[in-house]
CSV table of C-alpha atoms in Angstrom, one decimal:
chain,number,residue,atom,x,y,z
A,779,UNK,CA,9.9,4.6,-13.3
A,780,UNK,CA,6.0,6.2,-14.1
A,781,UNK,CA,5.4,2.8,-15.9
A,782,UNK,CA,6.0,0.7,-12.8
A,783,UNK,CA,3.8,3.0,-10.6
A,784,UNK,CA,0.7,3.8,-10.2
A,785,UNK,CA,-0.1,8.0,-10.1
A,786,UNK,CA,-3.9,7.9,-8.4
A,787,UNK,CA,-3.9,12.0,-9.7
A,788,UNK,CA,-3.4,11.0,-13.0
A,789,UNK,CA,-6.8,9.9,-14.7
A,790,UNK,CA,-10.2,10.5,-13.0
A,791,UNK,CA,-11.0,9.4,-9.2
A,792,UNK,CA,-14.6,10.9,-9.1
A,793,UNK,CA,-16.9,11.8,-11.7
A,794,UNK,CA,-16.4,15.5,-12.6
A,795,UNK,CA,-18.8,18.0,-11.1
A,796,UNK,CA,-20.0,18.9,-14.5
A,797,UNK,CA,-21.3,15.4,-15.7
A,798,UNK,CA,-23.2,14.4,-12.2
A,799,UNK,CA,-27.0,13.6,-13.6
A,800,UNK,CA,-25.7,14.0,-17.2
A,801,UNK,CA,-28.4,12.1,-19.4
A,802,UNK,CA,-26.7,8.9,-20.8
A,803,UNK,CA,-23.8,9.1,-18.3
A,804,UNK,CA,-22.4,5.4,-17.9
A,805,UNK,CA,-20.2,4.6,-15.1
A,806,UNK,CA,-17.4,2.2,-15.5
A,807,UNK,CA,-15.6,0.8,-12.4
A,808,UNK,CA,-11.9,-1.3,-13.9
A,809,UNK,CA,-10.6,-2.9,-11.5
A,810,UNK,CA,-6.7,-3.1,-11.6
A,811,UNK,CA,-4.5,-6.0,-11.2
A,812,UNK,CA,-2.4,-3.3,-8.9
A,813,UNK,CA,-1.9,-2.4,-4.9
A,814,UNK,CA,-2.9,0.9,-3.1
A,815,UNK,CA,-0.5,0.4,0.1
A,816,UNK,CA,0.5,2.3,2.4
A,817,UNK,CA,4.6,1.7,2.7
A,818,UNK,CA,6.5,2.2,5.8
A,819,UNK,CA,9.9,3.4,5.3
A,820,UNK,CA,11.6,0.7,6.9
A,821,UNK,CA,15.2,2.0,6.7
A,822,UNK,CA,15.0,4.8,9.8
A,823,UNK,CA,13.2,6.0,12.4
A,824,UNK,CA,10.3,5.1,14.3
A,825,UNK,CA,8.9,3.3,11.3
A,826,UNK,CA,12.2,0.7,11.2
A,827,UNK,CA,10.9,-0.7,14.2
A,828,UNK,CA,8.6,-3.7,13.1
A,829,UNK,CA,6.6,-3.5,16.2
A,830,UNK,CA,5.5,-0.5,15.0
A,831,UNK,CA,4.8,-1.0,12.2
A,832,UNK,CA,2.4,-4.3,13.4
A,833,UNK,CA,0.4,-1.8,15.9
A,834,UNK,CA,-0.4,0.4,12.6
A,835,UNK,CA,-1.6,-2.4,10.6
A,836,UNK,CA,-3.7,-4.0,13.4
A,837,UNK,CA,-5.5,-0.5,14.4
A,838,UNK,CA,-6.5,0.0,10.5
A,839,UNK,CA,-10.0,-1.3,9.8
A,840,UNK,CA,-9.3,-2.1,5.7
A,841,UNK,CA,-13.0,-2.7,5.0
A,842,UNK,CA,-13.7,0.6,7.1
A,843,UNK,CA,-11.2,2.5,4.0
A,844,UNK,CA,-12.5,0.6,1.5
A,845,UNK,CA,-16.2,1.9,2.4
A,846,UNK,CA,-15.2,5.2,1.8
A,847,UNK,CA,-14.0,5.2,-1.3
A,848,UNK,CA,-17.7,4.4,-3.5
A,849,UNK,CA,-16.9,1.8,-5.1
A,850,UNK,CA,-16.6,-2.0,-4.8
A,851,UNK,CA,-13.1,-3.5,-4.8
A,852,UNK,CA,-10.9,-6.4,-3.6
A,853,UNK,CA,-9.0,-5.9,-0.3
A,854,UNK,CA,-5.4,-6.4,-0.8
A,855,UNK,CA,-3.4,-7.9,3.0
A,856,UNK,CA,-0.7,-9.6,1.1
A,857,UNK,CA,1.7,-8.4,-1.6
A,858,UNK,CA,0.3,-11.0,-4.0
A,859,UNK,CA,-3.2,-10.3,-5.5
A,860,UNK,CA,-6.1,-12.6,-4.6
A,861,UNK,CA,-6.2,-15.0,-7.3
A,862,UNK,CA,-2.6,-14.5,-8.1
A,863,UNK,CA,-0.4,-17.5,-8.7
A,864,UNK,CA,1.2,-18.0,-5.3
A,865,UNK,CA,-1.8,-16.1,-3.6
A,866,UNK,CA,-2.2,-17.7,0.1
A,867,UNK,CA,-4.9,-16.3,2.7
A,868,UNK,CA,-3.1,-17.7,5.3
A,869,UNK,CA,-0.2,-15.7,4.8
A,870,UNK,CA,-2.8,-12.4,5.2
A,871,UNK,CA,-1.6,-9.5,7.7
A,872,UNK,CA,-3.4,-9.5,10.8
A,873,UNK,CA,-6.9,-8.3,10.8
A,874,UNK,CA,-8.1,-5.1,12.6
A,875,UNK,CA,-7.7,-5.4,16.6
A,876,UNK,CA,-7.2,-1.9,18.3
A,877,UNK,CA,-6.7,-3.7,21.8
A,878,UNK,CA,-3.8,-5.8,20.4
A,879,UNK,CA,-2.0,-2.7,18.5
A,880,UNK,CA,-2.4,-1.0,21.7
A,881,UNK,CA,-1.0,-3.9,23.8
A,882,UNK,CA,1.8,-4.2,21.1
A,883,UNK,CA,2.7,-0.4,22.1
A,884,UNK,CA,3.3,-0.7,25.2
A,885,UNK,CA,5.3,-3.7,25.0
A,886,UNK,CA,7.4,-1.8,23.6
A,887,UNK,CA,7.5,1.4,25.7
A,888,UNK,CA,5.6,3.9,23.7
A,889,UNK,CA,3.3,5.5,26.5
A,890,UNK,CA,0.4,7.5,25.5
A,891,UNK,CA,1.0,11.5,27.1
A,892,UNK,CA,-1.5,13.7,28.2
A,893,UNK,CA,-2.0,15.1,24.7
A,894,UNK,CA,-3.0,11.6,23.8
A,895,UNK,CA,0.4,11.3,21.8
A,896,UNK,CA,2.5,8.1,22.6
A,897,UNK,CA,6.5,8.9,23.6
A,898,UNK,CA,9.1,7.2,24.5
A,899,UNK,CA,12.8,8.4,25.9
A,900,UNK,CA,11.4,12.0,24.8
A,901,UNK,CA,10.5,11.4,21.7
A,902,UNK,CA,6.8,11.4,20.1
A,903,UNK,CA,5.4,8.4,17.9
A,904,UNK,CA,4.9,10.5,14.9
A,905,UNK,CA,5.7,10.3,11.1
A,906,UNK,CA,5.1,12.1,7.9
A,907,UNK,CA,2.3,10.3,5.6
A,908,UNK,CA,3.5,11.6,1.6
A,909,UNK,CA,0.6,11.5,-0.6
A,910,UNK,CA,-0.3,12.3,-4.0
A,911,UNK,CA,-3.2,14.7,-3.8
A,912,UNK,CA,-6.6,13.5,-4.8
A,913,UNK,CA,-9.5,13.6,-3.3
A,914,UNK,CA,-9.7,9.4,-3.3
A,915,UNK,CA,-6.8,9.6,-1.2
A,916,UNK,CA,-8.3,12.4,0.9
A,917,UNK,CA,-10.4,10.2,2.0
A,918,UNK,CA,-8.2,7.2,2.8
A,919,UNK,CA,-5.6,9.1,4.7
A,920,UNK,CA,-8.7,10.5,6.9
A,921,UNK,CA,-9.6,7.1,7.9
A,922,UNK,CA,-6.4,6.1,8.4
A,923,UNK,CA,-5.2,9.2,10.7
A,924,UNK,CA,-8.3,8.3,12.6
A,925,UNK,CA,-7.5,5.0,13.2
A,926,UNK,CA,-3.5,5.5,14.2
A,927,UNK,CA,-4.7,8.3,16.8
A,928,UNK,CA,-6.9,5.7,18.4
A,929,UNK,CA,-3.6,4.3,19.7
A,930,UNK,CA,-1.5,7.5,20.3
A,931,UNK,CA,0.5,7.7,16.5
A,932,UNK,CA,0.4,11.4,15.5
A,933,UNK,CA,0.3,11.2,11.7
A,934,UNK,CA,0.9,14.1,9.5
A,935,UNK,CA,-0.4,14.5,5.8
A,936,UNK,CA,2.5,15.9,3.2
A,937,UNK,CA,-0.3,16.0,0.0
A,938,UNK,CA,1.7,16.8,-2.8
A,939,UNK,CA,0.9,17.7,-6.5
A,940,UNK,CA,1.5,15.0,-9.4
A,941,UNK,CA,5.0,16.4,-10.0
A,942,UNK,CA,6.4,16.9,-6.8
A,943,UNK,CA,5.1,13.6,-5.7
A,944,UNK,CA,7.2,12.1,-8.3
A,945,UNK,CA,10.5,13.8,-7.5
A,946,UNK,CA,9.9,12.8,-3.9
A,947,UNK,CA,9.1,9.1,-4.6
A,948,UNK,CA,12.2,8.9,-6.9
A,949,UNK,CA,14.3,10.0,-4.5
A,950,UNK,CA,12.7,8.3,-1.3
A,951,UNK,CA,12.2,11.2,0.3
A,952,UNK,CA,9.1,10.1,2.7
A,953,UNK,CA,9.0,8.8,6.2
A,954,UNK,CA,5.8,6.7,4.5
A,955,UNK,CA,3.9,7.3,1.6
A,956,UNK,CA,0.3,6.1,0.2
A,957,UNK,CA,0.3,4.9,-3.2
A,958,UNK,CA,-0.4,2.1,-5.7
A,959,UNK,CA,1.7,-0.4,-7.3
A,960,UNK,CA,1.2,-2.0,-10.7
A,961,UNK,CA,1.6,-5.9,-10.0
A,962,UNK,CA,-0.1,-7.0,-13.4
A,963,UNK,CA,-0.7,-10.9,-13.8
A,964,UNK,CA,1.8,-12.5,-13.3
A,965,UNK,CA,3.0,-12.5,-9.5
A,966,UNK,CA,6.6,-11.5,-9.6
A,967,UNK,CA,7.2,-8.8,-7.4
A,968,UNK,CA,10.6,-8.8,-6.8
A,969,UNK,CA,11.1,-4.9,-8.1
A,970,UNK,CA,8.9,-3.7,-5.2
A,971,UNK,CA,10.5,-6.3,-2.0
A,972,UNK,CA,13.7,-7.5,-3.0
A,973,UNK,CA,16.5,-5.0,-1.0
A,974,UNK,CA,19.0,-4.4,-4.0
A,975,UNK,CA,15.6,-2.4,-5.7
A,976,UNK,CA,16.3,-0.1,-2.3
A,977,UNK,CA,19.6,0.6,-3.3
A,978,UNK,CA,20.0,3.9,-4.7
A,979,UNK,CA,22.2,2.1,-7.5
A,980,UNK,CA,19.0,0.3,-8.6
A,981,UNK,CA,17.7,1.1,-12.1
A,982,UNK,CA,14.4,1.7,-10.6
A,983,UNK,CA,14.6,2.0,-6.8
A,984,UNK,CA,11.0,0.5,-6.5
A,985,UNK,CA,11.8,-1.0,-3.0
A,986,UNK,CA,9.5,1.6,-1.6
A,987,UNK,CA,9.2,0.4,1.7
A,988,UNK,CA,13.8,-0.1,1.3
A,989,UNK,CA,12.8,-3.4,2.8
A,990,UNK,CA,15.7,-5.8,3.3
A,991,UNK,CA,15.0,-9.3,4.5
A,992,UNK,CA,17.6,-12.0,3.3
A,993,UNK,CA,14.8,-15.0,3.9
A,994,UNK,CA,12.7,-12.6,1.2
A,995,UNK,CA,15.2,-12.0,-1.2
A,996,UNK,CA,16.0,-16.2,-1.5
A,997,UNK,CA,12.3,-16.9,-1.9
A,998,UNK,CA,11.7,-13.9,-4.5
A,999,UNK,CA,15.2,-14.8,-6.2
A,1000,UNK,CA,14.0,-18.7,-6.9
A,1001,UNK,CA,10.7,-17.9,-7.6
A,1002,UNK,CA,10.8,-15.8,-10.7
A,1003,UNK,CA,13.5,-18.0,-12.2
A,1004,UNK,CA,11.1,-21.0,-11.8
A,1005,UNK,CA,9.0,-22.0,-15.0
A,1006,UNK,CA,6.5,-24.7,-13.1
A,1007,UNK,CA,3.7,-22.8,-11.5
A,1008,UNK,CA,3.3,-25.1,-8.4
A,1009,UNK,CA,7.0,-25.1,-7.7
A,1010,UNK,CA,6.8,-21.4,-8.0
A,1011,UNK,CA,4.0,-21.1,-5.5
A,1012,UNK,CA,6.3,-23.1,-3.2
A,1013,UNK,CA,9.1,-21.0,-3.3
A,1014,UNK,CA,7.4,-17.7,-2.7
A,1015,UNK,CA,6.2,-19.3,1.2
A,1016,UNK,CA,9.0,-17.9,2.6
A,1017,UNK,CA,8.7,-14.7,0.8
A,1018,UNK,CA,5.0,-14.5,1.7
A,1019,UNK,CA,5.8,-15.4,5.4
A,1020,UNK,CA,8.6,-12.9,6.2
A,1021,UNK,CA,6.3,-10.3,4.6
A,1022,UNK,CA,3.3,-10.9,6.7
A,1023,UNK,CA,6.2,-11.1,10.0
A,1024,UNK,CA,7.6,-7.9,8.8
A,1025,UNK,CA,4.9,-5.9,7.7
A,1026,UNK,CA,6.9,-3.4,5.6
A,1027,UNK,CA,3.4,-2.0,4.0
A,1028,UNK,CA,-0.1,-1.5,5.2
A,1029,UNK,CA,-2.1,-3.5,2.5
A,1030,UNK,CA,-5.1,-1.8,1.2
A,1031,UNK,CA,-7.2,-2.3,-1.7
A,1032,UNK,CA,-7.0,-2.8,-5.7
A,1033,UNK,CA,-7.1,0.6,-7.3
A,1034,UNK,CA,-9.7,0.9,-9.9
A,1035,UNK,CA,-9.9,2.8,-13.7
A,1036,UNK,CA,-12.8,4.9,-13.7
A,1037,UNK,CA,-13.9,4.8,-17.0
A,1038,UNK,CA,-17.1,7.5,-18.4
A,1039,UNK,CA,-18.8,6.6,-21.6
A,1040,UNK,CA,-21.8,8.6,-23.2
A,1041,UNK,CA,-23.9,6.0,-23.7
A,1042,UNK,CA,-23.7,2.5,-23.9
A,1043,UNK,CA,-20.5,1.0,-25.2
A,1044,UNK,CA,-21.5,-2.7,-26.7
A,1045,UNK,CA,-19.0,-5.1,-25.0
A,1046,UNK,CA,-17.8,-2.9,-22.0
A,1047,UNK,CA,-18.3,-4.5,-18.7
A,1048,UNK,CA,-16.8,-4.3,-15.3
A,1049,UNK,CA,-13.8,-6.0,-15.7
A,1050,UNK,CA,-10.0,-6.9,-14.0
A,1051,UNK,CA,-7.8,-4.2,-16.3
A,1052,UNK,CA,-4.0,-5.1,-16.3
């Protein structure tokens, strides 16, 4: 399970107090061919409404996150890496639009309260946001609380430490949780979308988000059993299209490797780690 997932407290996320101004100090910034998301539970309560879950995506300003976290990156608003084989920027998630994620609210009959909360037949638009405590993540969930109580979503941080975060990611126990999902080269994702990896039966059980979408599951299916790389491209489209209707995660950015040397390493540049 640890090797298909990616534990932001494990390994550095800042440079340690300590080594700040450190003569020699270098800095290495590895970018990983991996996904920080955020994943909706899709399975139950107010999060299984897709509706929803497109009025959280279009308040979230992803460039906004990104500038908080220090270092440069590539956004990620698909579940395929840019670059990736099959990669397609027309099948991105909508972009940032607070009006429209407001609009898309009350369509719906969520109406913001005099607390500023949204509610509907009695019942508040909250949900539990299950993080792994670092303080990279800190930092992204601040944003992103900001951003959902723009347009009346209470959200409330669960941070966990690195081995309760595990247990509760094993066993799904998480309304929505941020983390980061090891994707590697070659683009088959079918661990992390198709809905049999949501059973609990499932070796694995990567389906995060438990996201079950029969169009998906066809596409992903003929894709990965595909040898041609244009043919392959072609049959993830539907995959790529019921995704960016569906919006089962909040796509962020690619997670990096911060990597310290003391002194200069010959051959060690910034680089794409997988």
């Amino acid at each position: 399970f640890r090797a298909n997932l990616l534990n932001g407290a494990e390994g550095l996320s800042q440079i340690p107090k300590e080594l700040v101004g450190m003569a020699g100090l270098h800095s290495n910034d590895l970018l990983l061919n991996a996904a920080t998301m955020v994943f909706f539970k899709t399975s139950s309560g107010v999060l299984s409404d897709s509706k929803v879950r497109l009025a959280l995506v279009q308040s979230v300003n992803v460039p906004s996150v990104i500038k908080q976290l220090g270092y440069p990156t590539h956004t990620v608003r698909e579940p395929l890496l840019l670059g990736q084989l099959g990669f397609d920027v027309s099948k991105q998630q909508t972009g940032f639009d607070l009006a429209a994620a407001k609009a898309t609210l009350d369509s719906i009959g969520w109406v913001t309260g005099k607390d500023g909360i949204r509610a509907k037949s009695g019942s508040k638009l909250t949900f539990r946001l299950t993080i792994a405590d670092n303080s990279e993540y800190r930092k992204v969930v601040d944003t992103l609380r900001q951003s959902w109580q723009a347009i009346g979503v209470q959200v409330i941080p669960v941070y966990l430490s690195p081995a309760d975060f595990q247990g509760t990611l094993s066993q799904h126990n998480y309304e929505a949780v941020l983390y980061g999902i090891s994707i590697g080269v070659d683009p088959d994702v079918f661990a992390y979308w198709d809905s049999s990896q949501a059973d609990i039966r499932s070796n694995n059980r990567l389906n995060l988000s438990e996201y079950k979408n029969a169009t998906a599951d066809s596409a992903l299916e003929a894709g990965r059993t595909r040898i041609n790389p244009a043919l392959r491209a072609i049959k993830y489209k539907p995959f790529l299209n019921a995704w960016q209707q569906d919006n089962p995660a909040l796509g962020l950015y690619q997670p990096r490797s911060l990597y310290l040397t003391n002194g200069t390493v010959v051959g060690l540049t910034d680089h794409t780690l997988t």
